[in-house]
Coordinates of C-alpha atoms in Angstrom, one line a residue:
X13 CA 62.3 -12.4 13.5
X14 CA 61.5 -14.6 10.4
X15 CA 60.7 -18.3 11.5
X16 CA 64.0 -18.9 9.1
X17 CA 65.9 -17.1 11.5
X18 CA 65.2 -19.7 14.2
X19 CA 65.2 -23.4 15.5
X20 CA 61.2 -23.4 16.3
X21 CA 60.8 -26.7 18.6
X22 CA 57.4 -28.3 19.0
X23 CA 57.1 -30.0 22.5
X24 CA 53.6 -31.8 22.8
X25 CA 52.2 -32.8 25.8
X26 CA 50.8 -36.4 27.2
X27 CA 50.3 -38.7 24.5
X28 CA 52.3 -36.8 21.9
X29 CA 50.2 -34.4 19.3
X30 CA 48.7 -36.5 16.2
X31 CA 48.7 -36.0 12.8
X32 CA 45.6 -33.6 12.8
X33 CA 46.7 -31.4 16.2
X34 CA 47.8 -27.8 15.0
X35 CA 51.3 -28.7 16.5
X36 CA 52.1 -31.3 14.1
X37 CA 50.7 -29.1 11.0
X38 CA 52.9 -25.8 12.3
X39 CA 55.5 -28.6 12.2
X40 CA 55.2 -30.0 8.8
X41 CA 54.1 -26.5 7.6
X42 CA 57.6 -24.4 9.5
X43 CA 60.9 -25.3 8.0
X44 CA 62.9 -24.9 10.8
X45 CA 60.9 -26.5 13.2
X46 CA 61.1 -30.4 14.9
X47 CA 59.7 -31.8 17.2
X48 CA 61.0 -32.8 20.4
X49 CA 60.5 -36.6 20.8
X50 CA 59.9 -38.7 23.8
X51 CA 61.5 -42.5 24.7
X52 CA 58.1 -42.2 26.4
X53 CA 54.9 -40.7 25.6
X54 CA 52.3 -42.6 27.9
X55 CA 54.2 -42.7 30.9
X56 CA 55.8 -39.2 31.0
X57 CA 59.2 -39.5 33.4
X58 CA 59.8 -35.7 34.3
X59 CA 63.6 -35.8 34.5
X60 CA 63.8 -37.9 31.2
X61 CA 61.2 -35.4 29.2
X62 CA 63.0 -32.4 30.8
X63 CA 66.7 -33.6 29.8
X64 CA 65.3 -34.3 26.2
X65 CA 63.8 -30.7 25.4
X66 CA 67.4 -29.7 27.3
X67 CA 69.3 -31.4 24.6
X68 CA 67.0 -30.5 22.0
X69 CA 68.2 -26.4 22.7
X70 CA 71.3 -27.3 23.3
X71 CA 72.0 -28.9 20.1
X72 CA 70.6 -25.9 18.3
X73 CA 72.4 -23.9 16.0
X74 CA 70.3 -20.5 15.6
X75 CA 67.7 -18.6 18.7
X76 CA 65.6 -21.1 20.0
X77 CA 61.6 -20.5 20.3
X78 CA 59.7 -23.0 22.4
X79 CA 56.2 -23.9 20.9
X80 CA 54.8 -26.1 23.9
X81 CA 51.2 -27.9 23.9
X82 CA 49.6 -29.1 27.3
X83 CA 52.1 -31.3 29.3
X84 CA 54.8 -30.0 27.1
X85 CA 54.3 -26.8 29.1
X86 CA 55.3 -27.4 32.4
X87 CA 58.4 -29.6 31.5
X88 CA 60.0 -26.7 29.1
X89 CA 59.4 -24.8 32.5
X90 CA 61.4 -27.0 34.4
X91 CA 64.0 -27.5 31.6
X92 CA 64.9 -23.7 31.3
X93 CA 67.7 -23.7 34.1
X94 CA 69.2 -26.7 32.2
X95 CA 69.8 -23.9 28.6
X96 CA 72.9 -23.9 27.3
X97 CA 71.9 -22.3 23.9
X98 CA 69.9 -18.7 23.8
X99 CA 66.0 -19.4 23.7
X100 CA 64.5 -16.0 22.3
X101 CA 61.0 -16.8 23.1
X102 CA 58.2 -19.9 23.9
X103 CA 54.5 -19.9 23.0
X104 CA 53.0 -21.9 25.5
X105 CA 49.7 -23.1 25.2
X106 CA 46.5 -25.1 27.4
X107 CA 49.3 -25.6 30.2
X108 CA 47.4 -28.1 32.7
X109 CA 47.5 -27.6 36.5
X110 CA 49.8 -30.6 37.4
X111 CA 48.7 -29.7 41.0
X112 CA 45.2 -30.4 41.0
X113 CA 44.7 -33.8 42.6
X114 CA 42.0 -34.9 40.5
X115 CA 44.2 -34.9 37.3
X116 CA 44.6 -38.7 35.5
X117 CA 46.7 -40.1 35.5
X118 CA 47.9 -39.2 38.3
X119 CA 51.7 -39.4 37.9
X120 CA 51.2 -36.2 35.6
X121 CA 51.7 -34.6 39.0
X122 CA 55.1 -35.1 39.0
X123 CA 55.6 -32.5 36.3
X124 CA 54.4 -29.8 39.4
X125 CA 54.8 -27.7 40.9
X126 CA 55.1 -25.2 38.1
X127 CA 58.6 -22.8 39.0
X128 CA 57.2 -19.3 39.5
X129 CA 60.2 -17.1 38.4
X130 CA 60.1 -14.8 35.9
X131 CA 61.3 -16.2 32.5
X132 CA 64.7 -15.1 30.9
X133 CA 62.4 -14.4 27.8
X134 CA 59.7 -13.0 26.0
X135 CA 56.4 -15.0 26.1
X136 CA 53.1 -16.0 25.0
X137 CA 50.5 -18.1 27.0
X138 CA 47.3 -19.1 25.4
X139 CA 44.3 -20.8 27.6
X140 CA 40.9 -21.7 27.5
X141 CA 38.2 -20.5 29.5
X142 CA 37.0 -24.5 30.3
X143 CA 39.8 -26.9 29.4
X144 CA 39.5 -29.2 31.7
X145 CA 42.7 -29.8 32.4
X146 CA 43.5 -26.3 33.9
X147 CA 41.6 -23.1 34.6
X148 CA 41.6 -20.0 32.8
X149 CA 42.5 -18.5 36.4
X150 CA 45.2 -21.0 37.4
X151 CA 46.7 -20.2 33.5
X152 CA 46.0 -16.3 34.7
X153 CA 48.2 -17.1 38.0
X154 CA 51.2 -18.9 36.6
X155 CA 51.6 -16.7 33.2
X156 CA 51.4 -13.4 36.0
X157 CA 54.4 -15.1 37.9
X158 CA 56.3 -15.7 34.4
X159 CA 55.7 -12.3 33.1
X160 CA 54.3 -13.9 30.0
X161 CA 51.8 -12.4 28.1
X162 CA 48.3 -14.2 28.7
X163 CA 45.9 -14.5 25.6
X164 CA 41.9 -15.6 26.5
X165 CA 41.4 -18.3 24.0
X166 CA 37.5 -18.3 25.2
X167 CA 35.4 -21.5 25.4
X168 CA 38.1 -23.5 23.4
X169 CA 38.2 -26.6 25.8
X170 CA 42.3 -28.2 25.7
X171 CA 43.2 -26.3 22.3
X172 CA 43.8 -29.8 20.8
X173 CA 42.5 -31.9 17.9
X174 CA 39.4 -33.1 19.9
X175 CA 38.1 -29.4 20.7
X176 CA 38.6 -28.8 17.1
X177 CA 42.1 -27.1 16.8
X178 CA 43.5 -28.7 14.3
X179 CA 44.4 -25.8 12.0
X180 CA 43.6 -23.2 14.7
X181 CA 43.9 -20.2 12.0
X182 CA 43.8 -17.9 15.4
X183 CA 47.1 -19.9 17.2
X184 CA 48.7 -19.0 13.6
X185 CA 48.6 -15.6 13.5
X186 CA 49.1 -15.3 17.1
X187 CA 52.3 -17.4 16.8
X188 CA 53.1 -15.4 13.6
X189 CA 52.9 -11.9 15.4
X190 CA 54.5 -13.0 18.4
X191 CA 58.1 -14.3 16.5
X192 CA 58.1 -10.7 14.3
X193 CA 58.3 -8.9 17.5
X194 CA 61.1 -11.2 18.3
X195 CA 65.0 -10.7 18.2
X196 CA 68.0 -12.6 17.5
X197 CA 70.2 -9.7 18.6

């Protein structure tokens, strides 16, 4: 699959992804792609961020592939039994254990638990070996249950702007190989 051939939605995580985060380049850079905006970025409500990304695939008009950052991650999770439209694959990537009591704010843990069934499509998880907002083995244990496809980003901290990912030339051709071995059949 081309990325022509599909609606490509960027959902950030907490606090949105800036201008220099490799989310908001793929998004300026992928012609089919948007971003899936929040009423609320600072204080995440999980129904309210689930129902948006819910709309956001419902209102689209070729395959869907997710491309989700961080807090992003867990609420695409959450909106998948809530798909109307046909998602044909997400890349998901730094997703943040929303279990782990020490994680601030704490109302992020409202986005967990993270659902444990296997996903209804092909998928791609990327984590770090010491972002400190999850462990490589809690990303290990939750893309295992999904049947996603786990890539070891190394010592890349939260795969953001701040641990130097703003092109992130590696997430490209990832994300590149991943949607050619994708179908809209």
């Amino acid at each position: 699959m081309k990325a022509s051939d599909s609606d490509i939605l960027i959902i950030p995580g907490y606090t949105n992804s800036g201008p220099g985060h490799w989310q908001s380049r793929w998004e300026a850079k992928l012609s089919t792609a948007r971003r899936v905006e929040q009423a609320e970025w600072t204080k995440p409500v999980r129904e309210d961020w689930i129902a948006r990304i819910a709309e956001e695939v419902n209102a689209s008009t070729r395959p869907v592939v997710l491309v989700a950052h961080s807090l992003g991650v867990p609420t695409a999770i959450h909106a998948i039994p809530l798909f109307r439209n046909r998602v044909v694959g997400a890349f998901f990537v730094a997703p943040p254990d929303v279990t782990n009591p020490d994680i601030r704010p704490k109302h992020l843990m409202t986005f967990g638990p993270y659902p444990r069934e296997p996903l209804p499509f092909p998928s791609i998880t990327v984590a770090s070996r010491n972002d400190p907002f999850g462990s490589y083995e809690h990303a290990d244990d939750i893309a295992s249950s999904w049947g996603s496809f786990l890539v070891d980003a190394g010592e890349a901290g939260h795969i953001n702007a701040d641990s130097g990912h703003g092109p992130w030339p590696e997430g490209t051709m990832v994300f590149a190989q991943f949607l050619s071995r994708l179908s809209a059949d």
